[in-house]
């Protein structure tokens, strides 16, 4: 695989949409097919960005508003790109990232009202040319997604507490869903909306079909 063919794929969607599972499955499938693949996530993916993640998701972190949030997510992203994503792509690996800049567009922009011009400038400065080749927006009924996220959290922590974003009300999550759908519509050349309902296998088959179509995988 030559570096020129390395692809950057992002997964986006609301809470409990199953996108993290699907990101893992796609990475495993590509690896099995002999494609060097790096699986990473945002916020996080580098030592500095993981520290920022801990701060952002800690329910004890005082509210600081969508603009400060956008700046923190962006600071984490700048480091993640520099120390992990760009070096991997340059070495010829495919990079699969669980959430990326579209999450900032939707959570802080669409839902948080940070002006598009601010986010445009941040993307221009931080992302530059390193744009995703394919963004899979995993779409899911909000009630179902929240129930899934809740069940997962209880199973993992035996506690019933949500992180700062998951804990918001249902209207907020409906807004997010619409935001991701609008964003996909506005960027049809790289975004594919994946129906997140059904079994993990069903969704994985839809993801693989989209990857084949958009990236020309045999
Ligand atoms: P995480 O536990 O990774 O959630 P999920 O499993 O849904 O991906 O937490 C990430 C949270 O941060 C999630 O609620 C979305 C939010 N977020 C933003 O608000 N802006 C961003 O730019 C990113 C990357 C994430």
XYZ file of N, CA and C and ligand atoms in Angstrom:
679
model
N 0.861 -1.202 0.000
C 0.000 0.000 0.000
C 0.889 1.242 0.000
N 0.793 2.083 -1.017
C 1.648 3.266 -1.050
C 1.020 4.374 -0.222
N 1.857 5.263 0.338
C 1.320 6.328 1.182
C 0.226 7.127 0.485
N 0.341 7.282 -0.844
C -0.648 8.092 -1.564
C -2.041 7.509 -1.440
N -2.137 6.206 -1.197
C -3.464 5.610 -1.144
C -4.016 5.526 0.272
N -3.255 6.022 1.257
C -3.736 5.981 2.638
C -5.020 6.797 2.755
N -5.982 6.259 3.462
C -7.279 6.938 3.585
C -7.547 7.338 5.032
N -8.273 8.440 5.154
C -8.663 8.956 6.467
C -10.183 8.846 6.560
N -10.636 8.014 7.495
C -12.066 7.731 7.619
C -12.528 8.148 9.018
N -13.622 8.894 9.090
C -14.142 9.277 10.410
C -15.547 8.710 10.606
N -15.861 8.441 11.865
C -17.203 8.013 12.264
C -17.804 9.118 13.116
N -19.057 9.431 12.841
C -19.752 10.460 13.614
C -21.146 9.962 13.970
N -21.755 10.601 14.947
C -23.113 10.225 15.322
C -23.381 10.590 16.766
N -24.607 10.360 17.186
C -25.002 10.721 18.546
C -24.591 9.664 19.554
N -25.034 9.887 20.800
C -24.694 8.968 21.887
C -25.394 7.624 21.651
N -24.656 6.541 21.860
C -25.257 5.205 21.740
C -25.602 4.805 20.319
N -25.017 5.501 19.332
C -25.335 5.172 17.935
C -24.617 3.900 17.491
N -23.669 3.455 18.294
C -22.921 2.241 17.939
C -21.729 2.528 17.050
N -21.396 3.823 16.866
C -20.317 4.152 15.929
C -18.956 3.641 16.403
N -18.725 3.606 17.729
C -17.407 3.151 18.208
C -17.204 1.671 17.890
N -18.251 0.884 18.080
C -18.192 -0.542 17.735
C -17.923 -0.692 16.246
N -18.610 0.111 15.444
C -18.450 0.012 13.991
C -17.054 0.464 13.557
N -16.514 1.466 14.224
C -15.156 1.914 13.900
C -14.167 0.774 14.160
N -14.353 0.110 15.301
C -13.481 -1.034 15.633
C -13.610 -2.147 14.609
N -14.835 -2.437 14.225
C -15.064 -3.535 13.269
C -14.445 -3.216 11.912
N -14.600 -1.974 11.462
C -14.033 -1.619 10.155
C -12.504 -1.717 10.198
N -11.914 -1.242 11.302
C -10.449 -1.323 11.434
C -10.000 -2.787 11.394
N -10.728 -3.653 12.093
C -10.361 -5.075 12.140
C -10.475 -5.698 10.749
N -11.516 -5.338 10.036
C -11.727 -5.907 8.689
C -10.614 -5.467 7.735
N -10.271 -4.189 7.785
C -9.209 -3.700 6.906
C -7.880 -4.386 7.234
N -7.617 -4.502 8.550
C -6.369 -5.136 8.970
C -6.301 -6.583 8.486
N -7.434 -7.255 8.585
C -7.506 -8.648 8.136
C -7.210 -8.735 6.630
N -7.632 -7.709 5.900
C -7.378 -7.675 4.456
C -5.969 -7.181 4.119
N -5.144 -6.979 5.147
C -3.757 -6.587 4.917
C -3.536 -5.092 4.772
N -4.531 -4.299 5.115
C -4.374 -2.840 5.031
C -3.878 -2.338 6.394
N -2.683 -1.709 6.453
C -2.228 -1.176 7.742
C -3.201 -0.102 8.215
N -3.735 -0.280 9.396
C -4.812 0.595 9.860
C -4.583 1.039 11.296
N -4.795 2.302 11.551
C -4.693 2.841 12.901
C -6.093 3.271 13.338
N -6.509 2.788 14.491
C -7.814 3.165 15.043
C -7.587 4.172 16.163
N -8.253 5.306 16.074
C -8.055 6.316 17.100
C -9.385 7.013 17.405
N -9.373 7.976 18.319
C -10.644 8.588 18.716
C -10.440 10.041 19.132
N -11.557 10.767 19.129
C -11.531 12.130 19.674
C -12.699 12.317 20.637
N -12.599 13.151 21.660
C -11.326 13.763 22.017
C -10.361 12.677 22.492
N -9.085 12.872 22.201
C -8.073 11.908 22.623
C -7.166 11.532 21.481
N -6.522 10.375 21.605
C -5.707 9.841 20.525
C -4.234 10.222 20.599
N -3.884 11.088 21.548
C -2.470 11.399 21.804
C -2.383 11.680 23.306
N -1.192 11.585 23.891
C -1.106 11.785 25.350
C -1.685 13.136 25.798
N -1.366 14.203 25.082
C -1.919 15.513 25.474
C -3.435 15.525 25.313
N -3.915 15.030 24.168
C -5.352 15.073 23.894
C -6.140 14.213 24.884
N -5.528 13.132 25.359
C -6.224 12.310 26.361
C -6.366 13.075 27.682
N -5.390 13.932 27.983
C -5.512 14.756 29.192
C -6.649 15.755 29.042
N -6.756 16.329 27.838
C -7.836 17.282 27.576
C -9.180 16.548 27.632
N -9.207 15.326 27.096
C -10.432 14.521 27.140
C -10.923 14.332 28.585
N -9.971 13.980 29.454
C -10.350 13.732 30.850
C -10.988 14.985 31.446
N -10.413 16.132 31.131
C -10.957 17.398 31.642
C -12.347 17.666 31.067
N -12.489 17.496 29.751
C -13.760 17.812 29.087
C -14.897 16.915 29.540
N -14.613 15.643 29.761
C -15.695 14.700 30.063
C -15.961 14.539 31.558
N -15.108 15.130 32.382
C -15.294 14.995 33.829
C -16.525 15.786 34.278
N -17.530 15.120 34.853
C -18.728 15.844 35.291
C -18.399 16.934 36.329
N -17.228 16.825 36.976
C -16.855 17.834 37.976
C -16.261 19.095 37.343
N -15.959 19.053 36.054
C -15.417 20.250 35.388
C -16.503 21.319 35.311
N -16.216 22.522 35.808
C -17.237 23.575 35.763
C -17.649 23.880 34.319
N -18.921 24.252 34.149
C -19.412 24.628 32.814
C -18.566 25.786 32.307
N -18.183 25.732 31.039
C -17.325 26.802 30.518
C -17.808 27.309 29.165
N -18.964 26.826 28.717
C -19.571 27.379 27.505
C -19.044 26.747 26.235
N -19.881 26.777 25.173
C -19.533 26.104 23.916
C -18.287 26.655 23.220
N -18.017 27.959 23.373
C -16.834 28.498 22.689
C -15.556 27.943 23.320
N -15.501 27.976 24.657
C -14.312 27.413 25.333
C -14.203 25.927 25.032
N -15.349 25.257 24.974
C -15.337 23.829 24.623
C -14.739 23.624 23.236
N -15.222 24.418 22.273
C -14.722 24.281 20.896
C -13.203 24.479 20.861
N -12.722 25.414 21.655
C -11.276 25.679 21.672
C -10.508 24.511 22.284
N -11.084 23.926 23.350
C -10.412 22.783 23.982
C -10.407 21.555 23.068
N -11.573 21.253 22.461
C -11.612 20.130 21.521
C -10.618 20.376 20.382
N -10.525 21.622 19.956
C -9.631 21.961 18.844
C -8.164 21.848 19.242
N -7.848 22.243 20.479
C -6.459 22.114 20.954
C -6.063 20.642 20.993
N -6.988 19.821 21.476
C -6.719 18.379 21.510
C -6.526 17.862 20.085
N -7.374 18.332 19.175
C -7.320 17.874 17.767
C -5.993 18.270 17.108
N -5.529 19.466 17.393
C -4.267 19.922 16.782
C -3.132 18.975 17.135
N -3.069 18.587 18.406
C -1.997 17.678 18.841
C -2.205 16.274 18.273
N -3.449 15.815 18.301
C -3.772 14.485 17.770
C -3.343 14.375 16.307
N -3.658 15.420 15.524
C -3.267 15.423 14.112
C -1.743 15.369 13.972
N -1.068 16.203 14.772
C 0.388 16.309 14.607
C 1.143 15.078 15.069
N 0.700 14.485 16.182
C 1.516 13.375 16.700
C 1.005 12.003 16.287
N -0.244 11.902 15.843
C -0.763 10.570 15.506
C -1.299 10.471 14.075
N -2.264 11.317 13.712
C -2.967 11.111 12.433
C -2.052 11.363 11.233
N -1.413 12.524 11.209
C -0.584 12.842 10.021
C 0.593 11.875 9.870
N 1.314 11.548 10.960
C 2.408 10.580 10.796
C 1.917 9.221 10.293
N 0.761 8.777 10.759
C 0.243 7.472 10.320
C -0.080 7.511 8.829
N -0.778 8.565 8.393
C -1.126 8.676 6.967
C 0.141 8.763 6.116
N 1.124 9.519 6.611
C 2.375 9.678 5.849
C 3.105 8.345 5.720
N 2.915 7.471 6.709
C 3.565 6.153 6.662
C 2.745 5.155 5.855
N 1.610 5.596 5.309
C 0.817 4.722 4.453
C -0.301 3.990 5.149
N -0.496 4.265 6.448
C -1.580 3.583 7.164
C -2.906 4.289 6.922
N -3.966 3.517 6.933
C -5.295 4.111 6.927
C -5.610 4.499 8.369
N -6.277 5.612 8.524
C -6.631 6.074 9.865
C -8.147 6.100 9.999
N -8.627 5.444 11.044
C -10.057 5.454 11.344
C -10.226 6.172 12.670
N -10.983 7.253 12.638
C -11.113 8.077 13.847
C -12.573 8.119 14.301
N -12.777 7.751 15.564
C -14.095 7.767 16.190
C -14.360 9.203 16.671
N -15.127 9.937 15.910
C -15.397 11.377 16.045
C -14.220 12.206 15.551
N -14.568 13.346 14.937
C -13.544 14.294 14.487
C -14.211 15.670 14.423
N -13.773 16.519 13.528
C -14.207 17.922 13.531
C -15.716 18.087 13.346
N -16.373 17.132 12.701
C -17.825 17.274 12.529
C -18.539 17.265 13.878
N -17.951 16.602 14.873
C -18.566 16.636 16.208
C -18.523 18.057 16.774
N -17.439 18.772 16.522
C -17.368 20.165 16.987
C -18.413 21.006 16.251
N -18.522 20.770 14.945
C -19.541 21.482 14.133
C -20.927 21.286 14.724
N -21.231 20.045 15.103
C -22.594 19.738 15.532
C -22.811 20.068 17.018
N -21.930 19.605 17.902
C -22.142 19.828 19.347
C -21.943 21.302 19.716
N -20.825 21.879 19.276
C -20.542 23.262 19.694
C -21.135 24.280 18.714
N -21.239 23.922 17.426
C -21.776 24.848 16.434
C -23.285 24.785 16.355
N -23.772 23.697 15.831
C -25.215 23.537 15.594
C -26.004 23.600 16.904
N -25.566 22.846 17.915
C -26.299 22.825 19.187
C -25.853 23.946 20.117
N -24.589 24.364 20.035
C -24.059 25.342 20.993
C -23.984 26.762 20.467
N -24.327 26.938 19.180
C -24.360 28.276 18.577
C -23.013 28.975 18.465
N -21.923 28.241 18.471
C -20.640 28.876 18.126
C -20.707 29.187 16.629
N -20.426 30.440 16.239
C -20.601 30.838 14.841
C -19.771 29.993 13.870
N -20.374 29.718 12.708
C -19.692 28.906 11.687
C -18.353 29.524 11.305
N -18.291 30.854 11.270
C -17.038 31.507 10.853
C -15.898 31.171 11.824
N -16.220 31.048 13.104
C -15.191 30.690 14.098
C -14.720 29.257 13.844
N -15.682 28.377 13.608
C -15.316 26.967 13.382
C -14.578 26.798 12.052
N -14.987 27.586 11.041
C -14.263 27.553 9.756
C -12.796 27.908 9.977
N -12.573 28.968 10.752
C -11.196 29.429 10.975
C -10.396 28.385 11.739
N -11.019 27.785 12.760
C -10.317 26.749 13.530
C -9.970 25.563 12.628
N -10.927 25.134 11.822
C -10.668 23.993 10.926
C -9.552 24.323 9.947
N -9.603 25.534 9.412
C -8.593 25.938 8.441
C -7.197 25.883 9.074
N -7.096 26.420 10.300
C -5.781 26.486 10.957
C -5.317 25.113 11.439
N -6.246 24.300 11.911
C -5.845 23.070 12.603
C -5.825 21.864 11.666
N -6.853 21.748 10.850
C -6.975 20.561 10.002
C -6.253 20.759 8.678
N -6.384 21.963 8.124
C -5.730 22.255 6.836
C -6.174 21.257 5.784
N -5.204 20.554 5.217
C -5.495 19.618 4.127
C -5.901 18.230 4.632
N -5.740 18.006 5.917
C -5.977 16.643 6.439
C -7.464 16.404 6.667
N -8.221 16.436 5.593
C -9.679 16.253 5.658
C -10.013 14.783 5.488
N -11.093 14.325 6.109
C -11.473 12.918 5.916
C -11.835 12.632 4.458
N -11.449 11.430 3.994
C -11.870 10.963 2.663
C -13.294 10.433 2.729
N -13.663 9.947 3.897
C -14.995 9.369 4.075
C -15.435 9.588 5.523
N -16.658 10.083 5.684
C -17.240 10.245 7.016
C -18.526 9.438 7.073
N -18.558 8.493 8.006
C -19.731 7.652 8.168
C -20.547 8.210 9.330
N -21.715 8.714 9.014
C -22.591 9.288 10.049
C -23.586 8.193 10.446
N -23.387 7.647 11.632
C -24.266 6.557 12.071
C -25.509 7.177 12.721
N -26.637 6.970 12.060
C -27.885 7.623 12.474
C -28.751 6.630 13.240
N -29.362 7.168 14.303
C -30.063 6.277 15.220
C -31.205 7.022 15.885
N -32.310 6.362 16.100
C -33.403 6.932 16.875
C -32.859 7.378 18.245
N -33.208 8.596 18.681
C -32.595 9.162 19.890
C -32.921 8.339 21.137
N -34.162 7.941 21.285
C -34.556 7.166 22.465
C -33.770 5.863 22.551
N -33.650 5.202 21.418
C -32.919 3.932 21.375
C -31.433 4.137 21.694
N -30.879 5.191 21.124
C -29.458 5.484 21.342
C -29.161 5.786 22.799
N -30.016 6.586 23.436
C -29.781 6.936 24.839
C -29.939 5.712 25.731
N -30.919 4.858 25.405
C -31.107 3.632 26.191
C -29.863 2.751 26.088
N -29.309 2.655 24.890
C -28.086 1.868 24.687
C -26.913 2.439 25.479
N -26.744 3.769 25.368
C -25.620 4.421 26.054
C -25.762 4.232 27.567
N -26.976 4.312 28.048
C -27.242 4.163 29.481
C -26.911 2.732 29.922
N -27.402 1.751 29.155
C -27.165 0.345 29.502
C -25.668 0.046 29.522
N -24.954 0.610 28.540
C -23.515 0.375 28.448
C -22.798 0.961 29.666
N -23.218 2.169 30.052
C -22.556 2.828 31.170
C -22.797 2.082 32.474
N -24.037 1.637 32.672
C -24.358 0.910 33.905
C -23.550 -0.388 33.937
N -23.454 -1.071 32.788
C -22.713 -2.333 32.744
C -21.235 -2.101 33.050
N -20.707 -0.965 32.555
C -19.274 -0.701 32.694
C -18.904 -0.214 34.093
N -19.722 0.633 34.660
C -19.304 1.305 35.889
C -20.152 0.914 37.088
N -21.238 0.197 36.800
C -22.213 -0.121 37.841
C -22.707 1.137 38.525
N -22.512 2.258 37.851
C -23.073 3.497 38.365
C -23.976 4.070 37.295
N -24.797 4.972 37.710
C -25.826 5.439 36.811
C -25.563 6.873 36.366
N -24.287 7.254 36.321
C -23.999 8.654 35.999
C -23.573 8.799 34.542
N -24.064 9.833 33.919
C -23.708 10.101 32.534
C -22.576 11.120 32.520
N -21.789 11.159 31.414
C -20.780 12.211 31.335
C -21.474 13.533 30.995
N -20.694 14.590 30.868
C -21.283 15.922 30.755
C -22.181 16.073 29.532
N -21.890 15.326 28.460
C -22.666 15.494 27.235
C -23.856 14.547 27.194
N -23.624 13.310 27.645
C -24.694 12.320 27.597
C -25.848 12.723 28.505
N -25.529 13.442 29.567
C -26.535 13.785 30.571
C -27.518 14.883 30.158
N -27.374 15.456 28.971
C -28.264 16.536 28.544
C -29.636 15.993 28.162
N -30.624 16.901 28.036
C -31.992 16.416 27.807
C -32.210 15.928 26.372
N -33.373 15.331 26.181
C -33.682 14.664 24.925
C -33.701 15.623 23.723
N -34.217 16.837 23.950
C -34.261 17.833 22.869
C -32.853 18.096 22.337
N -31.903 18.171 23.269
C -30.504 18.388 22.875
C -30.047 17.268 21.933
N -30.392 16.031 22.271
C -29.955 14.900 21.447
C -30.678 14.866 20.100
N -31.944 15.310 20.082
C -32.670 15.413 18.801
C -31.985 16.470 17.926
N -31.572 17.565 18.553
C -30.860 18.622 17.814
C -29.572 18.080 17.210
N -28.857 17.285 18.006
C -27.605 16.700 17.503
C -27.877 15.813 16.289
N -28.917 14.998 16.402
C -29.221 14.082 15.296
C -29.470 14.872 14.022
N -30.301 15.913 14.129
C -30.605 16.744 12.966
C -29.348 17.428 12.448
N -28.512 17.874 13.368
C -27.255 18.535 12.983
C -26.382 17.618 12.137
N -26.237 16.373 12.563
C -25.408 15.434 11.794
C -26.033 15.152 10.424
N -27.366 15.039 10.379
C -28.023 14.769 9.090
C -27.856 15.959 8.146
N -27.996 17.173 8.682
C -27.813 18.375 7.855
C -26.376 18.463 7.332
N -25.442 18.165 8.241
C -24.031 18.238 7.866
C -23.713 17.234 6.748
N -24.300 16.037 6.858
C -24.076 15.016 5.822
C -24.638 15.489 4.481
N -25.804 16.125 4.547
C -26.442 16.608 3.317
C -25.599 17.694 2.658
N -24.969 18.518 3.495
C -24.168 19.620 2.967
C -22.810 19.155 2.430
N -22.408 17.928 2.790
C -21.092 17.419 2.354
C -21.224 16.035 1.724
N -22.017 15.950 0.653
C -22.337 14.626 0.099
C -21.127 13.910 -0.513
N -20.085 14.673 -0.852
C -18.934 14.020 -1.496
C -18.160 13.138 -0.510
N -18.227 13.435 0.785
C -17.474 12.600 1.736
C -18.341 11.943 2.798
N -19.588 12.375 2.954
C -20.426 11.848 4.049
C -21.431 10.825 3.555
N -21.559 9.732 4.296
C -22.601 8.745 4.027
C -23.351 8.518 5.332
N -24.666 8.627 5.287
C -25.479 8.354 6.477
C -25.737 6.851 6.521
N -25.388 6.255 7.660
C -25.569 4.813 7.844
C -26.720 4.595 8.827
N -27.676 3.796 8.434
C -28.771 3.440 9.333
C -28.191 2.564 10.454
N -28.266 3.082 11.696
C -27.650 2.383 12.834
C -28.557 1.351 13.483
N -29.742 1.129 12.893
C -30.655 0.162 13.530
C -30.322 -1.260 13.066
N -30.819 -2.221 13.828
C -30.576 -3.619 13.481
C -29.369 -4.161 14.221
N -28.911 -5.333 13.793
C -27.804 -5.979 14.514
C -26.479 -5.299 14.158
N -25.491 -5.554 15.009
C -24.138 -5.045 14.767
C -23.653 -5.486 13.376
N -23.972 -6.727 13.013
C -23.545 -7.272 11.718
C -24.219 -6.536 10.566
N -25.523 -6.260 10.725
C -26.257 -5.529 9.681
C -25.594 -4.171 9.436
N -25.317 -3.476 10.546
C -24.750 -2.127 10.413
C -23.344 -2.210 9.797
N -22.578 -3.225 10.224
C -21.215 -3.400 9.686
C -21.264 -3.628 8.170
N -22.275 -4.357 7.712
C -22.392 -4.610 6.270
C -22.689 -3.300 5.534
N -23.513 -2.446 6.145
C -23.806 -1.140 5.509
C -22.534 -0.285 5.460
N -21.780 -0.315 6.550
C -20.535 0.470 6.607
C -19.563 -0.015 5.530
N -19.420 -1.309 5.416
C -18.474 -1.870 4.441
C -18.905 -1.516 3.020
N -20.195 -1.593 2.765
C -20.717 -1.237 1.440
C -20.392 0.211 1.093
N -20.563 1.097 2.062
C -20.282 2.517 1.830
C -18.788 2.730 1.585
N -17.957 2.043 2.372
C -16.503 2.191 2.215
C -16.079 1.700 0.830
N -16.649 0.601 0.412
C -16.313 0.067 -0.925
C -16.688 1.050 -2.019
N -17.880 1.601 -1.870
C -18.401 2.500 -2.911
C -17.575 3.794 -2.979
N -17.370 4.410 -1.824
C -16.730 5.734 -1.822
C -15.219 5.645 -2.034
N -14.602 4.610 -1.449
C -13.144 4.537 -1.522
C -12.640 3.594 -2.604
N -13.569 2.950 -3.270
C -13.180 2.053 -4.351
C -12.431 0.826 -3.859
N -12.798 0.331 -2.674
C -12.163 -0.897 -2.163
C -12.762 -2.073 -2.919
N -11.916 -3.004 -3.321
C -12.427 -4.178 -4.088
C -13.178 -5.114 -3.156
P -17.302 9.786 24.361
O -17.393 9.097 25.680
O -16.152 9.458 23.477
O -18.695 9.658 23.625
P -19.146 8.793 22.403
O -19.036 7.352 22.824
O -20.554 9.267 22.186
O -18.250 9.157 21.254
O -17.335 11.334 24.672
C -17.132 12.291 23.736
C -18.130 13.399 23.984
O -17.588 14.637 23.538
C -19.418 13.178 23.216
O -20.521 13.524 24.020
C -19.318 14.167 22.076
C -18.475 15.262 22.636
N -17.678 15.999 21.620
C -17.940 17.339 21.385
O -18.845 17.914 22.000
N -17.175 18.015 20.472
C -16.163 17.417 19.795
O -15.478 18.059 18.971
C -15.897 16.023 20.057
C -14.773 15.326 19.333
C -16.669 15.351 20.984
